[in-house]
Amino acid sequence: MNVEMVMQELEVLGKERTKKIYSSNGAQEPLFGVATGAMKPIFKKTKINQPLAEQLYATGNYDAMYFAGIIADPNAMTEADYERWMDAAYFFMLSDYVVAVTLAEADIAQAVADKWIASGEELRMSAGWSCYCWLLGSRPDGEFAESKIAGMLEIVKNTIHDSPERTKYAMNNFLYTVATSYRPLHDKACEIARTVGPVEVNKDKAKSNFIHAYENIQKAVDKGRVGFKRKHVRC
């Protein structure tokens, strides 16, 4: 399949209701509104195809960019490639659920994510923390330095309340993921989540709300989900 054929199939699969949902979360034109599950039949035709992924991502069409993440070859992409993808990721559904997810399957994941976390840029920071969530939630605990993850927990504790909006969400999810998927620091993550308490988001809206990692961690504990690991990161 070439890029024109994929775009035609995506357009047919687009739904106005889905398009409105994506738009309400920050997606901009052009987009078709394709449910992610509906893309699987196209993937069976394309398989992993990095050149096609690059062409689709470059279209700027949200659905095409999302599908690009599904068919990308993570280890064929260099750090410069990931930086280029992040430059085009204009809202969190691209930064956290396309770029960060793709990066999480690459050998250079931690090195790139570390730079993004330290960047001071909202979406890069969000993608960096999100990448660690995907990593911790899918890879063996032994792949991570306990001291490093512990240090990251301290960063969250000390900075989450003053961080940019999308970074708050990703940091909050990091607390949850460490507590539920990284057994060596379960207790520490729970303690810090309790200390952090509710985190206010949507301050620019008429009514802000709060996210609270500790409450969600306790729900996961009650369901016996501590130690949970995904078999696959991408669809």
CSV table of C-alpha atoms in Angstrom, one decimal:
chain,number,residue,atom,x,y,z
A,1,MET,CA,0.0,0.0,0.0
A,2,ASN,CA,1.2,3.5,-0.7
A,3,VAL,CA,0.3,6.7,1.2
A,4,GLU,CA,-2.6,7.6,-1.1
A,5,MET,CA,-4.2,4.2,-0.7
A,6,VAL,CA,-3.9,4.4,3.1
A,7,MET,CA,-5.3,7.9,3.2
A,8,GLN,CA,-8.3,6.8,1.1
A,9,GLU,CA,-9.0,3.9,3.5
A,10,LEU,CA,-8.7,6.1,6.5
A,11,GLU,CA,-11.1,8.6,5.1
A,12,VAL,CA,-13.7,5.9,4.5
A,13,LEU,CA,-13.4,4.8,8.1
A,14,GLY,CA,-13.8,8.3,9.5
A,15,LYS,CA,-16.8,9.0,11.7
A,16,GLU,CA,-18.1,12.5,12.5
A,17,ARG,CA,-18.8,11.6,16.2
A,18,THR,CA,-15.2,10.4,16.6
A,19,LYS,CA,-13.9,13.4,14.8
A,20,LYS,CA,-15.7,15.7,17.3
A,21,ILE,CA,-14.3,13.8,20.2
A,22,TYR,CA,-10.8,14.1,18.9
A,23,SER,CA,-11.3,17.8,18.2
A,24,SER,CA,-12.6,18.4,21.7
A,25,ASN,CA,-9.3,17.0,23.0
A,26,GLY,CA,-7.2,19.3,20.7
A,27,ALA,CA,-7.0,17.6,17.3
A,28,GLN,CA,-6.9,20.1,14.4
A,29,GLU,CA,-7.8,19.7,10.8
A,30,PRO,CA,-7.1,17.8,8.7
A,31,LEU,CA,-8.5,14.7,10.4
A,32,PHE,CA,-11.1,12.1,9.5
A,33,GLY,CA,-12.1,10.7,13.0
A,34,VAL,CA,-11.0,7.1,12.7
A,35,ALA,CA,-11.4,4.9,15.8
A,36,THR,CA,-8.0,3.3,16.6
A,37,GLY,CA,-9.5,-0.2,16.5
A,38,ALA,CA,-10.8,0.3,13.0
A,39,MET,CA,-7.2,0.8,11.8
A,40,LYS,CA,-6.2,-2.8,12.4
A,41,PRO,CA,-7.4,-4.2,9.1
A,42,ILE,CA,-5.2,-1.6,7.3
A,43,PHE,CA,-2.2,-2.7,9.4
A,44,LYS,CA,-2.7,-6.2,8.2
A,45,LYS,CA,-2.0,-4.9,4.7
A,46,THR,CA,0.9,-2.6,5.5
A,47,LYS,CA,2.6,-4.4,8.3
A,48,ILE,CA,5.6,-2.5,9.8
A,49,ASN,CA,6.7,-0.1,7.2
A,50,GLN,CA,9.0,2.8,8.3
A,51,PRO,CA,9.1,4.7,4.9
A,52,LEU,CA,5.3,4.6,4.7
A,53,ALA,CA,5.1,5.7,8.3
A,54,GLU,CA,7.2,8.7,7.6
A,55,GLN,CA,5.1,9.7,4.6
A,56,LEU,CA,1.9,9.4,6.7
A,57,TYR,CA,3.2,11.3,9.6
A,58,ALA,CA,4.3,14.1,7.3
A,59,THR,CA,0.7,14.6,6.1
A,60,GLY,CA,-0.2,16.4,9.3
A,61,ASN,CA,-3.5,14.5,9.3
A,62,TYR,CA,-4.1,13.3,12.8
A,63,ASP,CA,-5.5,9.9,11.8
A,64,ALA,CA,-2.6,9.3,9.4
A,65,MET,CA,-0.1,10.4,12.1
A,66,TYR,CA,-1.6,8.0,14.6
A,67,PHE,CA,-1.5,5.2,12.1
A,68,ALA,CA,2.1,6.1,11.4
A,69,GLY,CA,2.9,5.2,15.0
A,70,ILE,CA,1.3,1.8,14.6
A,71,ILE,CA,3.4,0.9,11.5
A,72,ALA,CA,6.6,2.6,12.5
A,73,ASP,CA,9.8,0.6,13.1
A,74,PRO,CA,10.9,2.0,16.5
A,75,ASN,CA,14.5,0.9,16.2
A,76,ALA,CA,14.9,2.2,12.7
A,77,MET,CA,14.3,5.7,14.0
A,78,THR,CA,17.2,7.8,15.3
A,79,GLU,CA,17.0,10.3,18.1
A,80,ALA,CA,16.8,13.0,15.4
A,81,ASP,CA,13.8,11.2,13.9
A,82,TYR,CA,12.0,11.2,17.3
A,83,GLU,CA,12.8,14.9,17.8
A,84,ARG,CA,11.3,15.6,14.4
A,85,TRP,CA,8.2,13.7,15.2
A,86,MET,CA,7.9,15.5,18.5
A,87,ASP,CA,8.3,18.9,16.7
A,88,ALA,CA,5.1,18.0,14.7
A,89,ALA,CA,3.2,16.6,17.7
A,90,TYR,CA,1.0,19.6,18.4
A,91,PHE,CA,-1.1,18.2,21.2
A,92,PHE,CA,-1.0,15.4,23.9
A,93,MET,CA,-2.7,12.7,21.9
A,94,LEU,CA,0.2,12.8,19.5
A,95,SER,CA,3.0,13.4,22.0
A,96,ASP,CA,1.9,10.9,24.5
A,97,TYR,CA,0.0,8.3,22.5
A,98,VAL,CA,1.9,8.2,19.2
A,99,VAL,CA,5.5,9.5,19.7
A,100,ALA,CA,6.0,8.3,23.3
A,101,VAL,CA,4.4,4.9,22.6
A,102,THR,CA,6.6,4.4,19.5
A,103,LEU,CA,9.7,5.5,21.4
A,104,ALA,CA,8.9,3.0,24.2
A,105,GLU,CA,9.7,0.1,21.9
A,106,ALA,CA,13.1,1.6,20.9
A,107,ASP,CA,16.4,0.7,22.4
A,108,ILE,CA,17.2,4.4,22.9
A,109,ALA,CA,13.9,5.0,24.8
A,110,GLN,CA,15.3,6.0,28.2
A,111,ALA,CA,18.0,8.2,26.8
A,112,VAL,CA,15.6,10.2,24.7
A,113,ALA,CA,12.9,10.4,27.3
A,114,ASP,CA,15.4,11.7,29.9
A,115,LYS,CA,16.2,14.6,27.6
A,116,TRP,CA,12.6,15.4,27.0
A,117,ILE,CA,11.8,15.3,30.8
A,118,ALA,CA,14.6,17.8,31.3
A,119,SER,CA,13.6,20.0,28.4
A,120,GLY,CA,11.2,22.4,30.2
A,121,GLU,CA,8.8,22.1,27.2
A,122,GLU,CA,5.3,21.0,28.2
A,123,LEU,CA,4.6,18.3,25.5
A,124,ARG,CA,8.2,17.0,25.5
A,125,MET,CA,8.1,16.7,29.2
A,126,SER,CA,4.7,15.0,29.0
A,127,ALA,CA,6.0,12.6,26.3
A,128,GLY,CA,9.1,11.8,28.4
A,129,TRP,CA,7.1,10.9,31.5
A,130,SER,CA,4.6,9.0,29.4
A,131,CYS,CA,7.3,7.0,27.7
A,132,TYR,CA,8.5,5.8,31.1
A,133,CYS,CA,4.9,4.8,31.9
A,134,TRP,CA,4.8,2.7,28.8
A,135,LEU,CA,8.3,1.3,29.5
A,136,LEU,CA,7.6,0.4,33.2
A,137,GLY,CA,4.3,-1.1,32.2
A,138,SER,CA,5.7,-3.5,29.7
A,139,ARG,CA,9.4,-4.2,30.4
A,140,PRO,CA,11.0,-6.4,33.1
A,141,ASP,CA,11.8,-4.5,36.3
A,142,GLY,CA,15.4,-5.5,35.9
A,143,GLU,CA,15.8,-3.2,32.9
A,144,PHE,CA,15.6,-0.1,35.2
A,145,ALA,CA,18.0,1.3,37.7
A,146,GLU,CA,16.1,1.5,41.0
A,147,SER,CA,18.0,4.6,42.1
A,148,LYS,CA,17.1,6.4,38.9
A,149,ILE,CA,13.3,5.6,39.2
A,150,ALA,CA,13.5,6.6,42.9
A,151,GLY,CA,15.0,9.9,41.9
A,152,MET,CA,12.3,10.5,39.3
A,153,LEU,CA,9.7,9.9,42.0
A,154,GLU,CA,11.3,12.6,44.1
A,155,ILE,CA,11.2,15.0,41.1
A,156,VAL,CA,7.5,14.3,40.8
A,157,LYS,CA,6.9,14.9,44.5
A,158,ASN,CA,8.8,18.3,44.4
A,159,THR,CA,7.5,19.7,41.0
A,160,ILE,CA,4.2,18.2,40.0
A,161,HIS,CA,2.0,21.0,41.4
A,162,ASP,CA,4.0,23.7,39.6
A,163,SER,CA,4.4,21.8,36.3
A,164,PRO,CA,2.6,22.5,33.0
A,165,GLU,CA,-0.9,21.0,32.5
A,166,ARG,CA,-0.1,18.0,30.3
A,167,THR,CA,3.1,17.3,32.3
A,168,LYS,CA,1.0,17.1,35.5
A,169,TYR,CA,-1.2,14.4,33.9
A,170,ALA,CA,1.9,12.4,32.8
A,171,MET,CA,3.6,12.7,36.1
A,172,ASN,CA,0.5,11.6,37.9
A,173,ASN,CA,0.3,8.6,35.6
A,174,PHE,CA,4.0,7.9,36.4
A,175,LEU,CA,3.3,7.7,40.1
A,176,TYR,CA,0.5,5.3,39.4
A,177,THR,CA,2.6,3.2,37.0
A,178,VAL,CA,5.5,2.9,39.3
A,179,ALA,CA,3.2,1.8,42.1
A,180,THR,CA,1.4,-0.8,40.0
A,181,SER,CA,4.0,-2.0,37.5
A,182,TYR,CA,7.5,-1.6,39.2
A,183,ARG,CA,7.5,-3.8,42.3
A,184,PRO,CA,10.8,-2.6,43.8
A,185,LEU,CA,9.4,0.9,44.5
A,186,HIS,CA,5.7,0.1,45.1
A,187,ASP,CA,5.8,1.3,48.7
A,188,LYS,CA,7.8,4.5,47.9
A,189,ALA,CA,5.4,5.4,45.0
A,190,CYS,CA,2.4,4.9,47.3
A,191,GLU,CA,4.0,7.1,49.9
A,192,ILE,CA,4.8,9.9,47.5
A,193,ALA,CA,1.4,9.7,45.8
A,194,ARG,CA,-0.2,10.1,49.3
A,195,THR,CA,2.1,13.0,50.0
A,196,VAL,CA,1.4,14.7,46.7
A,197,GLY,CA,-2.4,14.4,47.1
A,198,PRO,CA,-4.9,15.7,44.6
A,199,VAL,CA,-3.3,17.7,41.7
A,200,GLU,CA,-5.4,20.5,40.2
A,201,VAL,CA,-5.8,20.6,36.5
A,202,ASN,CA,-7.9,22.6,34.0
A,203,LYS,CA,-7.2,25.8,35.9
A,204,ASP,CA,-8.0,27.8,32.7
A,205,LYS,CA,-11.5,26.3,32.4
A,206,ALA,CA,-14.6,27.5,34.1
A,207,LYS,CA,-14.2,24.7,36.6
A,208,SER,CA,-10.9,23.0,37.4
A,209,ASN,CA,-10.8,19.4,38.6
A,210,PHE,CA,-8.3,17.2,40.4
A,211,ILE,CA,-6.4,14.1,39.6
A,212,HIS,CA,-5.2,11.8,42.4
A,213,ALA,CA,-2.8,9.0,41.8
A,214,TYR,CA,-3.1,7.6,45.3
A,215,GLU,CA,-6.8,6.8,44.9
A,216,ASN,CA,-6.3,5.0,41.6
A,217,ILE,CA,-3.3,3.1,43.1
A,218,GLN,CA,-5.5,1.8,45.9
A,219,LYS,CA,-8.1,0.7,43.4
A,220,ALA,CA,-5.4,-1.2,41.5
A,221,VAL,CA,-4.1,-2.8,44.8
A,222,ASP,CA,-7.6,-3.9,45.7
A,223,LYS,CA,-8.0,-5.6,42.3
A,224,GLY,CA,-4.6,-7.4,42.8
A,225,ARG,CA,-3.0,-5.6,39.8
A,226,VAL,CA,0.3,-4.8,41.4
A,227,GLY,CA,3.0,-6.1,39.1
A,228,PHE,CA,0.9,-5.7,36.0
A,229,LYS,CA,2.8,-5.7,32.7
A,230,ARG,CA,1.5,-5.2,29.2
A,231,LYS,CA,2.4,-7.8,26.5
A,232,HIS,CA,2.4,-5.1,23.8
A,233,VAL,CA,2.8,-1.3,24.0
A,234,ARG,CA,1.4,-0.5,20.6
A,235,CYS,CA,-1.9,-1.8,19.1
